[in-house]
PDB file of C-alpha atoms in Angstrom:
ATOM      1  CA  MET A  12     105.899  25.607 209.741  1.00 41.00           C
ATOM      2  CA  PRO A  13     108.400  26.194 211.996  1.00 40.00           C
ATOM      3  CA  PRO A  14     111.040  28.642 210.637  1.00 41.00           C
ATOM      4  CA  GLU A  15     114.308  26.413 210.230  1.00 40.00           C
ATOM      5  CA  GLU A  16     111.820  24.333 207.837  1.00 39.00           C
ATOM      6  CA  ASP A  17     110.891  27.505 205.321  1.00 41.00           C
ATOM      7  CA  SER A  18     113.980  29.869 205.442  1.00 37.00           C
ATOM      8  CA  GLN A  19     116.474  30.498 204.399  1.00 40.00           C
ATOM      9  CA  SER A  20     119.853  30.779 206.350  1.00 41.00           C
ATOM     10  CA  VAL A  21     120.839  34.321 208.279  1.00 40.00           C
ATOM     11  CA  ALA A  22     124.102  33.648 206.260  1.00 45.00           C
ATOM     12  CA  THR A  23     122.235  33.730 202.923  1.00 43.00           C
ATOM     13  CA  LEU A  24     119.838  36.369 203.159  1.00 43.00           C
ATOM     14  CA  ASN A  25     123.105  39.025 204.190  1.00 46.00           C
ATOM     15  CA  SER A  26     124.781  38.164 201.085  1.00 44.00           C
ATOM     16  CA  GLU A  27     121.153  38.715 199.236  1.00 43.00           C
ATOM     17  CA  VAL A  28     120.632  41.882 201.284  1.00 45.00           C
ATOM     18  CA  GLY A  29     124.389  43.272 200.957  1.00 43.00           C
ATOM     19  CA  ASN A  30     126.535  45.187 203.154  1.00 41.00           C
ATOM     20  CA  LEU A  31     125.151  45.409 206.692  1.00 50.00           C
ATOM     21  CA  ASP A  32     125.963  48.522 208.871  1.00 56.00           C
ATOM     22  CA  LEU A  33     122.949  48.559 210.808  1.00 56.00           C
ATOM     23  CA  HIS A  34     124.153  46.415 213.540  1.00 47.00           C
ATOM     24  CA  ASP A  35     127.170  44.303 214.487  1.00 46.00           C
ATOM     25  CA  GLN A  36     125.109  41.059 214.286  1.00 39.00           C
ATOM     26  CA  ARG A  37     126.205  40.556 218.086  1.00 39.00           C
ATOM     27  CA  ASP A  38     123.952  39.733 221.169  1.00 36.00           C
ATOM     28  CA  GLY A  39     126.153  42.156 223.213  1.00 36.00           C
ATOM     29  CA  CYS A  40     128.815  42.412 225.839  1.00 32.00           C
ATOM     30  CA  PRO A  41     129.577  45.006 227.977  1.00 33.00           C
ATOM     31  CA  ASP A  42     132.093  46.300 225.838  1.00 34.00           C
ATOM     32  CA  THR A  43     129.930  46.291 222.491  1.00 32.00           C
ATOM     33  CA  CYS A  44     129.099  49.548 223.601  1.00 32.00           C
ATOM     34  CA  VAL A  45     132.312  51.399 222.865  1.00 36.00           C
ATOM     35  CA  THR A  46     134.229  48.965 220.912  1.00 43.00           C
ATOM     36  CA  THR A  47     131.741  48.472 217.364  1.00 72.00           C
ATOM     37  CA  LEU A  48     131.457  52.249 217.567  1.00 86.00           C
ATOM     38  CA  ASP A  49     134.346  53.955 215.382  1.00 90.00           C
ATOM     39  CA  GLN A  50     135.913  57.320 216.403  1.00 92.00           C
ATOM     40  CA  GLN A  51     133.307  59.514 214.263  1.00 93.00           C
ATOM     41  CA  ASP A  52     130.448  57.777 216.372  1.00 94.00           C
ATOM     42  CA  LEU A  53     132.122  58.491 219.305  1.00 94.00           C
ATOM     43  CA  ASP A  54     133.000  62.148 218.760  1.00 95.00           C
ATOM     44  CA  TYR A  55     129.004  62.628 217.648  1.00 96.00           C
ATOM     45  CA  ALA A  56     127.957  61.191 221.039  1.00 96.00           C
ATOM     46  CA  LYS A  57     129.868  62.928 223.102  1.00 96.00           C
ATOM     47  CA  GLU A  58     129.108  66.212 221.424  1.00 96.00           C
ATOM     48  CA  PHE A  59     125.404  65.574 221.297  1.00 96.00           C
ATOM     49  CA  LEU A  60     124.650  62.981 223.945  1.00 97.00           C
ATOM     50  CA  LYS A  61     126.939  64.461 226.425  1.00 96.00           C
ATOM     51  CA  ASP A  62     128.752  60.827 226.610  1.00 96.00           C
ATOM     52  CA  ASP A  63     132.213  61.876 227.783  1.00 95.00           C
ATOM     53  CA  PRO A  64     134.432  58.452 228.541  1.00 94.00           C
ATOM     54  CA  GLU A  65     136.023  60.066 231.937  1.00 95.00           C
ATOM     55  CA  LYS A  66     131.717  60.187 233.206  1.00 95.00           C
ATOM     56  CA  ARG A  67     130.537  57.341 231.886  1.00 95.00           C
ATOM     57  CA  SER A  68     131.402  55.231 234.897  1.00 96.00           C
ATOM     58  CA  GLU A  69     130.218  57.462 237.432  1.00 96.00           C
ATOM     59  CA  HIS A  70     126.748  57.500 235.515  1.00 97.00           C
ATOM     60  CA  LEU A  71     126.920  53.967 235.557  1.00 97.00           C
ATOM     61  CA  ASN A  72     127.216  53.322 238.763  1.00 97.00           C
ATOM     62  CA  SER A  73     125.064  55.789 239.979  1.00 97.00           C
ATOM     63  CA  LEU A  74     122.078  53.953 237.993  1.00 97.00           C
ATOM     64  CA  ARG A  75     122.999  50.500 239.633  1.00 97.00           C
ATOM     65  CA  GLN A  76     122.243  52.586 242.838  1.00 97.00           C
ATOM     66  CA  PHE A  77     118.753  53.264 241.414  1.00 97.00           C
ATOM     67  CA  LEU A  78     118.521  50.090 240.893  1.00 97.00           C
ATOM     68  CA  GLN A  79     119.610  48.412 243.689  1.00 96.00           C
ATOM     69  CA  PHE A  80     117.422  51.001 245.826  1.00 96.00           C
ATOM     70  CA  ASN A  81     114.795  49.853 243.179  1.00 96.00           C
ATOM     71  CA  SER A  82     114.882  45.926 242.849  1.00 96.00           C
ATOM     72  CA  TYR A  83     111.328  45.793 242.526  1.00 97.00           C
ATOM     73  CA  LEU A  84     112.013  46.864 238.639  1.00 98.00           C
ATOM     74  CA  ASN A  85     114.060  43.442 237.883  1.00 97.00           C
ATOM     75  CA  ALA A  86     116.561  45.273 235.330  1.00 98.00           C
ATOM     76  CA  HIS A  87     118.937  44.906 233.272  1.00 96.00           C
ATOM     77  CA  ASP A  88     121.899  46.377 234.842  1.00 95.00           C
ATOM     78  CA  ASP A  89     124.499  45.220 232.287  1.00 94.00           C
ATOM     79  CA  ASP A  90     126.793  48.417 230.505  1.00 94.00           C
ATOM     80  CA  GLU A  91     125.011  48.097 227.910  1.00 93.00           C
ATOM     81  CA  THR A  92     121.716  48.473 228.392  1.00 95.00           C
ATOM     82  CA  LEU A  93     122.204  51.351 231.104  1.00 97.00           C
ATOM     83  CA  LEU A  94     123.834  53.093 228.140  1.00 96.00           C
ATOM     84  CA  ARG A  95     121.215  52.716 225.701  1.00 95.00           C
ATOM     85  CA  PHE A  96     119.246  54.484 228.604  1.00 97.00           C
ATOM     86  CA  LEU A  97     121.700  57.388 229.391  1.00 97.00           C
ATOM     87  CA  ARG A  98     122.583  57.927 225.600  1.00 97.00           C
ATOM     88  CA  GLY A  99     118.906  57.945 224.693  1.00 95.00           C
ATOM     89  CA  CYS A 100     118.529  60.501 227.494  1.00 97.00           C
ATOM     90  CA  LYS A 101     121.458  62.866 226.400  1.00 96.00           C
ATOM     91  CA  PHE A 102     122.917  61.377 229.997  1.00 97.00           C
ATOM     92  CA  ASN A 103     120.299  63.015 231.397  1.00 97.00           C
ATOM     93  CA  GLN A 104     120.358  61.268 234.786  1.00 96.00           C
ATOM     94  CA  GLN A 105     116.773  61.512 236.236  1.00 97.00           C
ATOM     95  CA  ARG A 106     115.395  61.270 232.468  1.00 97.00           C
ATOM     96  CA  ALA A 107     117.166  58.194 232.237  1.00 98.00           C
ATOM     97  CA  ARG A 108     115.988  56.612 235.824  1.00 98.00           C
ATOM     98  CA  GLU A 109     112.687  57.955 234.449  1.00 97.00           C
ATOM     99  CA  LYS A 110     112.565  55.465 231.449  1.00 98.00           C
ATOM    100  CA  ILE A 111     114.399  52.616 233.100  1.00 98.00           C
ATOM    101  CA  ARG A 112     111.113  52.479 235.599  1.00 98.00           C
ATOM    102  CA  ASN A 113     108.893  53.339 232.629  1.00 98.00           C
ATOM    103  CA  PHE A 114     109.632  50.497 230.911  1.00 98.00           C
ATOM    104  CA  TYR A 115     110.346  47.999 232.969  1.00 98.00           C
ATOM    105  CA  GLU A 116     107.015  48.929 234.634  1.00 98.00           C
ATOM    106  CA  LEU A 117     105.390  48.705 231.040  1.00 98.00           C
ATOM    107  CA  ARG A 118     106.634  45.173 230.761  1.00 98.00           C
ATOM    108  CA  ALA A 119     104.768  44.094 233.848  1.00 97.00           C
ATOM    109  CA  THR A 120     101.348  45.674 233.088  1.00 97.00           C
ATOM    110  CA  SER A 121     100.931  44.872 229.003  1.00 97.00           C
ATOM    111  CA  PRO A 122     100.483  41.170 228.930  1.00 97.00           C
ATOM    112  CA  GLU A 123      99.133  41.704 225.633  1.00 97.00           C
ATOM    113  CA  TRP A 124     102.555  43.232 224.303  1.00 97.00           C
ATOM    114  CA  TYR A 125     105.038  41.153 226.356  1.00 97.00           C
ATOM    115  CA  ASP A 126     104.021  37.511 227.001  1.00 97.00           C
ATOM    116  CA  LEU A 127     103.532  34.871 225.082  1.00 96.00           C
ATOM    117  CA  ARG A 128     106.323  35.539 222.421  1.00 97.00           C
ATOM    118  CA  ASP A 129     107.476  32.875 221.035  1.00 97.00           C
ATOM    119  CA  PRO A 130     108.889  33.462 217.583  1.00 97.00           C
ATOM    120  CA  LYS A 131     108.084  29.636 216.773  1.00 96.00           C
ATOM    121  CA  ASP A 132     104.136  30.066 217.490  1.00 97.00           C
ATOM    122  CA  GLN A 133     102.073  30.397 214.630  1.00 97.00           C
ATOM    123  CA  GLU A 134     100.054  33.996 214.692  1.00 97.00           C
ATOM    124  CA  ILE A 135     103.700  35.153 215.269  1.00 98.00           C
ATOM    125  CA  GLN A 136     105.459  33.750 212.090  1.00 98.00           C
ATOM    126  CA  ARG A 137     102.274  34.762 210.333  1.00 98.00           C
ATOM    127  CA  LEU A 138     102.920  38.479 211.405  1.00 98.00           C
ATOM    128  CA  LEU A 139     106.416  38.248 210.687  1.00 98.00           C
ATOM    129  CA  ARG A 140     106.079  37.462 207.329  1.00 98.00           C
ATOM    130  CA  MET A 141     103.825  39.752 206.689  1.00 97.00           C
ATOM    131  CA  GLY A 142     106.432  42.102 207.562  1.00 97.00           C
ATOM    132  CA  ILE A 143     104.263  45.050 209.161  1.00 97.00           C
ATOM    133  CA  PHE A 144     107.398  46.583 210.687  1.00 97.00           C
ATOM    134  CA  ILE A 145     110.355  46.658 209.010  1.00 97.00           C
ATOM    135  CA  PRO A 146     113.733  48.027 210.245  1.00 97.00           C
ATOM    136  CA  LEU A 147     115.721  48.770 206.883  1.00 97.00           C
ATOM    137  CA  LEU A 148     118.918  47.151 206.928  1.00 94.00           C
ATOM    138  CA  LYS A 149     121.617  50.157 206.055  1.00 93.00           C
ATOM    139  CA  ARG A 150     121.314  53.692 207.899  1.00 94.00           C
ATOM    140  CA  ASP A 151     121.163  57.028 206.121  1.00 95.00           C
ATOM    141  CA  SER A 152     124.640  58.022 205.315  1.00 93.00           C
ATOM    142  CA  ALA A 153     123.658  61.633 206.232  1.00 94.00           C
ATOM    143  CA  THR A 154     122.004  61.908 209.719  1.00 95.00           C
ATOM    144  CA  GLY A 155     123.212  57.923 210.746  1.00 95.00           C
ATOM    145  CA  GLN A 156     119.738  57.551 211.641  1.00 96.00           C
ATOM    146  CA  THR A 157     118.300  53.578 211.054  1.00 96.00           C
ATOM    147  CA  VAL A 158     114.799  54.171 209.287  1.00 97.00           C
ATOM    148  CA  ILE A 159     112.057  51.843 210.029  1.00 98.00           C
ATOM    149  CA  ILE A 160     108.659  51.019 207.612  1.00 98.00           C
ATOM    150  CA  VAL A 161     105.837  50.082 209.154  1.00 98.00           C
ATOM    151  CA  ARG A 162     102.895  49.406 206.916  1.00 97.00           C
ATOM    152  CA  ALA A 163      99.984  50.191 209.054  1.00 95.00           C
ATOM    153  CA  ALA A 164      97.108  49.046 207.462  1.00 95.00           C
ATOM    154  CA  LEU A 165      98.911  45.608 205.354  1.00 95.00           C
ATOM    155  CA  HIS A 166      96.353  43.787 207.433  1.00 96.00           C
ATOM    156  CA  ASN A 167      92.824  42.751 208.208  1.00 96.00           C
ATOM    157  CA  PRO A 168      91.344  44.610 211.021  1.00 96.00           C
ATOM    158  CA  ARG A 169      88.239  41.555 211.332  1.00 95.00           C
ATOM    159  CA  GLU A 170      91.077  39.380 211.417  1.00 95.00           C
ATOM    160  CA  THR A 171      94.040  40.936 213.299  1.00 97.00           C
ATOM    161  CA  ALA A 172      94.122  42.507 216.895  1.00 96.00           C
ATOM    162  CA  PHE A 173      96.110  45.435 216.797  1.00 96.00           C
ATOM    163  CA  ASN A 174      97.746  44.530 219.774  1.00 97.00           C
ATOM    164  CA  SER A 175      99.228  41.078 218.225  1.00 97.00           C
ATOM    165  CA  ILE A 176     100.944  43.355 215.947  1.00 97.00           C
ATOM    166  CA  LEU A 177     102.643  45.581 218.440  1.00 97.00           C
ATOM    167  CA  LYS A 178     103.430  42.811 220.015  1.00 98.00           C
ATOM    168  CA  VAL A 179     105.694  41.138 217.414  1.00 98.00           C
ATOM    169  CA  ALA A 180     106.402  44.788 216.230  1.00 97.00           C
ATOM    170  CA  LYS A 181     108.282  45.334 219.609  1.00 97.00           C
ATOM    171  CA  MET A 182     109.866  41.496 219.111  1.00 97.00           C
ATOM    172  CA  VAL A 183     111.574  43.228 216.328  1.00 97.00           C
ATOM    173  CA  MET A 184     112.571  46.274 217.631  1.00 96.00           C
ATOM    174  CA  GLU A 185     114.422  43.960 220.794  1.00 94.00           C
ATOM    175  CA  ILE A 186     115.787  42.467 218.595  1.00 95.00           C
ATOM    176  CA  LEU A 187     117.519  45.142 216.681  1.00 95.00           C
ATOM    177  CA  THR A 188     117.910  47.554 219.446  1.00 91.00           C
ATOM    178  CA  ARG A 189     120.268  44.303 221.429  1.00 89.00           C
ATOM    179  CA  GLN A 190     122.033  44.283 218.210  1.00 88.00           C
ATOM    180  CA  SER A 191     122.929  48.194 216.640  1.00 89.00           C
ATOM    181  CA  THR A 192     124.773  50.481 218.977  1.00 90.00           C
ATOM    182  CA  VAL A 193     124.374  53.256 216.194  1.00 93.00           C
ATOM    183  CA  LEU A 194     120.994  53.418 216.695  1.00 94.00           C
ATOM    184  CA  TYR A 195     121.664  55.106 220.277  1.00 94.00           C
ATOM    185  CA  ILE A 196     123.785  57.513 219.150  1.00 96.00           C
ATOM    186  CA  TYR A 197     122.014  58.962 215.545  1.00 96.00           C
ATOM    187  CA  GLY A 198     118.079  57.897 216.459  1.00 96.00           C
ATOM    188  CA  LEU A 199     115.097  56.311 214.065  1.00 96.00           C
ATOM    189  CA  ARG A 200     113.482  57.490 211.581  1.00 97.00           C
ATOM    190  CA  ALA A 201     109.879  56.413 211.212  1.00 97.00           C
ATOM    191  CA  VAL A 202     107.829  55.809 208.139  1.00 98.00           C
ATOM    192  CA  ILE A 203     104.405  55.053 208.726  1.00 97.00           C
ATOM    193  CA  ASP A 204     102.796  53.776 204.982  1.00 97.00           C
ATOM    194  CA  LEU A 205      99.625  54.187 205.631  1.00 96.00           C
ATOM    195  CA  ASP A 206      98.152  52.304 201.969  1.00 95.00           C
ATOM    196  CA  GLY A 207      95.029  50.845 202.040  1.00 94.00           C
ATOM    197  CA  VAL A 208      94.102  52.476 205.571  1.00 94.00           C
ATOM    198  CA  GLY A 209      90.196  52.262 206.370  1.00 93.00           C
ATOM    199  CA  LEU A 210      87.518  52.318 208.919  1.00 92.00           C
ATOM    200  CA  GLY A 211      88.379  49.255 210.308  1.00 94.00           C
ATOM    201  CA  HIS A 212      91.856  49.721 210.973  1.00 94.00           C
ATOM    202  CA  ALA A 213      91.226  53.555 212.405  1.00 92.00           C
ATOM    203  CA  LEU A 214      88.279  51.838 215.083  1.00 93.00           C
ATOM    204  CA  GLN A 215      91.596  49.808 216.662  1.00 95.00           C
ATOM    205  CA  LEU A 216      92.954  53.058 217.527  1.00 93.00           C
ATOM    206  CA  THR A 217      90.994  53.756 220.647  1.00 94.00           C
ATOM    207  CA  PRO A 218      92.054  56.978 222.268  1.00 94.00           C
ATOM    208  CA  HIS A 219      93.383  54.479 225.539  1.00 95.00           C
ATOM    209  CA  LEU A 220      95.677  52.861 223.317  1.00 96.00           C
ATOM    210  CA  ILE A 221      96.798  55.868 221.415  1.00 95.00           C
ATOM    211  CA  LYS A 222      97.501  57.449 224.780  1.00 96.00           C
ATOM    212  CA  LYS A 223      99.951  53.967 225.602  1.00 97.00           C
ATOM    213  CA  LEU A 224     101.312  54.201 222.187  1.00 96.00           C
ATOM    214  CA  VAL A 225     102.957  57.578 222.539  1.00 95.00           C
ATOM    215  CA  HIS A 226     103.852  57.052 226.565  1.00 96.00           C
ATOM    216  CA  THR A 227     105.861  54.122 225.207  1.00 96.00           C
ATOM    217  CA  TRP A 228     107.695  55.892 222.734  1.00 91.00           C
ATOM    218  CA  GLN A 229     108.362  58.873 224.488  1.00 94.00           C
ATOM    219  CA  ASP A 230     108.555  57.967 227.726  1.00 96.00           C
ATOM    220  CA  CYS A 231     109.411  54.400 227.912  1.00 97.00           C
ATOM    221  CA  TYR A 232     112.238  53.108 225.127  1.00 95.00           C
ATOM    222  CA  PRO A 233     115.550  54.670 225.179  1.00 94.00           C
ATOM    223  CA  VAL A 234     115.338  55.121 221.154  1.00 94.00           C
ATOM    224  CA  ARG A 235     115.230  58.705 220.365  1.00 94.00           C
ATOM    225  CA  THR A 236     112.876  59.571 217.153  1.00 95.00           C
ATOM    226  CA  ARG A 237     114.041  61.977 215.013  1.00 95.00           C
ATOM    227  CA  SER A 238     111.116  62.023 212.582  1.00 96.00           C
ATOM    228  CA  ILE A 239     107.694  60.363 212.014  1.00 96.00           C
ATOM    229  CA  ASP A 240     106.995  60.383 207.972  1.00 97.00           C
ATOM    230  CA  PHE A 241     103.497  59.880 207.283  1.00 96.00           C
ATOM    231  CA  VAL A 242     103.411  58.298 203.620  1.00 97.00           C
ATOM    232  CA  ASN A 243     100.194  57.802 201.527  1.00 96.00           C
ATOM    233  CA  SER A 244      98.009  59.476 203.778  1.00 95.00           C
ATOM    234  CA  PRO A 245      94.411  59.960 203.401  1.00 93.00           C
ATOM    235  CA  LEU A 246      93.222  63.549 203.486  1.00 86.00           C
ATOM    236  CA  HIS A 247      91.367  62.604 206.773  1.00 85.00           C
ATOM    237  CA  ILE A 248      94.239  61.854 208.442  1.00 87.00           C
ATOM    238  CA  ASN A 249      94.932  64.744 210.740  1.00 86.00           C
ATOM    239  CA  MET A 250      91.131  63.948 212.707  1.00 87.00           C
ATOM    240  CA  VAL A 251      93.265  60.442 214.176  1.00 87.00           C
ATOM    241  CA  LEU A 252      96.730  62.655 214.099  1.00 92.00           C
ATOM    242  CA  ASN A 253      95.129  64.975 216.017  1.00 93.00           C
ATOM    243  CA  ILE A 254      94.231  62.376 218.852  1.00 93.00           C
ATOM    244  CA  PHE A 255      97.791  61.155 218.999  1.00 94.00           C
ATOM    245  CA  ARG A 256      99.317  65.090 219.269  1.00 94.00           C
ATOM    246  CA  LYS A 257      97.391  65.414 222.570  1.00 95.00           C
ATOM    247  CA  PHE A 258      99.601  62.991 224.234  1.00 96.00           C
ATOM    248  CA  MET A 259     102.970  64.007 222.352  1.00 96.00           C
ATOM    249  CA  ASN A 260     105.059  66.422 223.904  1.00 94.00           C
ATOM    250  CA  GLU A 261     105.767  69.784 221.719  1.00 95.00           C
ATOM    251  CA  LYS A 262     109.203  68.280 220.603  1.00 93.00           C
ATOM    252  CA  MET A 263     107.542  64.621 219.342  1.00 94.00           C
ATOM    253  CA  ARG A 264     104.704  66.832 217.776  1.00 94.00           C
ATOM    254  CA  GLN A 265     106.999  69.184 215.641  1.00 95.00           C
ATOM    255  CA  ARG A 266     108.670  66.211 214.212  1.00 95.00           C
ATOM    256  CA  ILE A 267     105.507  65.066 212.590  1.00 95.00           C
ATOM    257  CA  HIS A 268     105.129  64.955 209.087  1.00 95.00           C
ATOM    258  CA  THR A 269     102.445  64.207 206.443  1.00 95.00           C
ATOM    259  CA  HIS A 270     102.651  63.344 202.631  1.00 96.00           C
ATOM    260  CA  ARG A 271     100.146  62.273 200.473  1.00 95.00           C
ATOM    261  CA  THR A 272     102.500  60.244 198.555  1.00 96.00           C
ATOM    262  CA  ILE A 273     105.905  57.806 198.669  1.00 96.00           C
ATOM    263  CA  LYS A 274     107.436  60.466 196.267  1.00 96.00           C
ATOM    264  CA  PRO A 275     109.011  63.177 199.041  1.00 96.00           C
ATOM    265  CA  LEU A 276     110.500  60.171 200.568  1.00 96.00           C
ATOM    266  CA  VAL A 277     113.543  59.911 198.030  1.00 94.00           C
ATOM    267  CA  GLY A 278     114.330  63.842 199.160  1.00 95.00           C
ATOM    268  CA  LEU A 279     114.763  62.409 202.965  1.00 96.00           C
ATOM    269  CA  ILE A 280     116.220  59.682 202.523  1.00 97.00           C
ATOM    270  CA  ASN A 281     119.569  58.445 201.441  1.00 96.00           C
ATOM    271  CA  PRO A 282     117.804  56.315 198.149  1.00 96.00           C
ATOM    272  CA  GLU A 283     120.598  53.479 198.970  1.00 95.00           C
ATOM    273  CA  VAL A 284     118.464  53.420 202.350  1.00 96.00           C
ATOM    274  CA  LEU A 285     115.209  52.969 200.748  1.00 97.00           C
ATOM    275  CA  PRO A 286     113.888  49.175 199.337  1.00 97.00           C
ATOM    276  CA  VAL A 287     112.830  49.574 195.933  1.00 95.00           C
ATOM    277  CA  GLU A 288     109.065  49.447 196.540  1.00 96.00           C
ATOM    278  CA  TYR A 289     109.633  53.129 198.185  1.00 96.00           C
ATOM    279  CA  GLY A 290     111.171  54.689 195.533  1.00 95.00           C
ATOM    280  CA  GLY A 291     114.862  53.513 196.501  1.00 96.00           C
ATOM    281  CA  THR A 292     117.752  51.447 195.225  1.00 95.00           C
ATOM    282  CA  GLY A 293     118.561  49.260 198.465  1.00 94.00           C
ATOM    283  CA  PRO A 294     117.177  45.585 199.097  1.00 93.00           C
ATOM    284  CA  LYS A 295     113.868  44.401 197.973  1.00 95.00           C
ATOM    285  CA  LEU A 296     111.288  44.314 201.092  1.00 96.00           C
ATOM    286  CA  ASN A 297     111.108  40.401 200.400  1.00 96.00           C
ATOM    287  CA  SER A 298     114.526  39.946 201.318  1.00 96.00           C
ATOM    288  CA  VAL A 299     114.728  42.741 204.493  1.00 97.00           C
ATOM    289  CA  ILE A 300     111.092  40.990 205.518  1.00 97.00           C
ATOM    290  CA  ASP A 301     112.793  36.988 205.579  1.00 97.00           C
ATOM    291  CA  TYR A 302     115.440  38.666 207.546  1.00 97.00           C
ATOM    292  CA  TRP A 303     114.168  40.037 210.821  1.00 97.00           C
ATOM    293  CA  ARG A 304     111.660  36.965 210.439  1.00 97.00           C
ATOM    294  CA  ASN A 305     115.526  34.905 211.051  1.00 97.00           C
ATOM    295  CA  GLU A 306     116.451  37.000 213.084  1.00 96.00           C
ATOM    296  CA  VAL A 307     113.183  36.704 215.719  1.00 97.00           C
ATOM    297  CA  SER A 308     113.042  33.128 215.351  1.00 97.00           C
ATOM    298  CA  ASN A 309     116.878  32.130 215.830  1.00 96.00           C
ATOM    299  CA  LYS A 310     116.032  34.224 219.173  1.00 96.00           C
ATOM    300  CA  ARG A 311     113.453  31.576 221.187  1.00 96.00           C
ATOM    301  CA  ASP A 312     116.091  31.001 224.261  1.00 96.00           C
ATOM    302  CA  TRP A 313     117.007  34.907 224.432  1.00 96.00           C
ATOM    303  CA  PHE A 314     112.948  35.707 224.396  1.00 97.00           C
ATOM    304  CA  THR A 315     112.290  33.125 226.842  1.00 96.00           C
ATOM    305  CA  ASP A 316     114.879  34.326 229.516  1.00 96.00           C
ATOM    306  CA  ASP A 317     114.157  38.128 229.077  1.00 96.00           C
ATOM    307  CA  TYR A 318     110.532  37.450 230.500  1.00 96.00           C
ATOM    308  CA  LYS A 319     111.734  37.529 233.693  1.00 96.00           C
ATOM    309  CA  TYR A 320     113.241  41.101 233.169  1.00 97.00           C
ATOM    310  CA  ARG A 321     110.057  42.784 233.927  1.00 97.00           C
ATOM    311  CA  ALA A 322     108.774  44.940 237.127  1.00 97.00           C
ATOM    312  CA  ASN A 323     107.085  42.957 240.262  1.00 97.00           C
ATOM    313  CA  MET A 324     104.489  45.957 241.234  1.00 95.00           C
ATOM    314  CA  ASP A 325     103.378  43.892 244.070  1.00 94.00           C
ATOM    315  CA  LEU A 326     107.170  45.123 245.325  1.00 93.00           C
ATOM    316  CA  LYS A 327     106.743  48.660 243.861  1.00 90.00           C
ATOM    317  CA  SER A 328     107.106  51.105 247.157  1.00 76.00           C
ATOM    318  CA  ASP A 329     107.653  54.950 247.064  1.00 56.00           C
ATOM    319  CA  ALA A 330     111.086  54.314 246.657  1.00 53.00           C
ATOM    320  CA  SER A 331     113.166  56.739 243.969  1.00 49.00           C
TER     321      SER A 331
END
């Protein structure tokens, strides 16, 4: 069923989940990166991310020169997009260039994730309704971080390919990253819920896929992952996590934490952020799931247009 026939309006959902502070509800323009941040955010960015307003234009121009020299990337070159990479890399120009290259090459070499992204596709709608990848709608006031809950074992592995789940997760993530400016200032905290995980789920995570996932987190997307908390973790979880750790850098390895239940979350994350299903006082999961399904469903034209922003690997040279 098309989303507009069985969904509440975004405005209605917003009134149900309360006052959202995760993002600014805009698709973005070059000035959004600056104007939607308050002074505290800007001060934090300057102190911890080396985001000096007086040097920002110089950095942006340098990245544009890089993109002109590497035109095969077919990358977005607007201020907002480039600032995401600069802030995510603490204004390290070389690191930002590497991530931009990796990001647009990933889009070209991973059709299973980035092709056929029609939000009205029945399978995509089904997975959006399930709510496997759920960015929460309030940031943690103590850290400023955005919290994302991933219900990694919610699907039936005999019926749903893991790459289909990753495709939808990336669709949600890309809408979030287009809308949230503060995400690039304070980073995110991922909560991976393993409730119900079984052998079938584990078998979907081949070493090749794990390596690619880690590469995506570490080397492609500009968002800084500040912590990864595995909850409802079975005793044998480290057998799988050790494969992940093999491909992670030391900083990322230090940010992995495992918990047998969800109870520790309320001591790690402001309860006002967490849904009631996770011990918090925030909006119920169904409201948050409906919110993101509407957001993705309403961006059909955006996903169609966004398809062209990917590297043409046939034109890749040794330019850097």
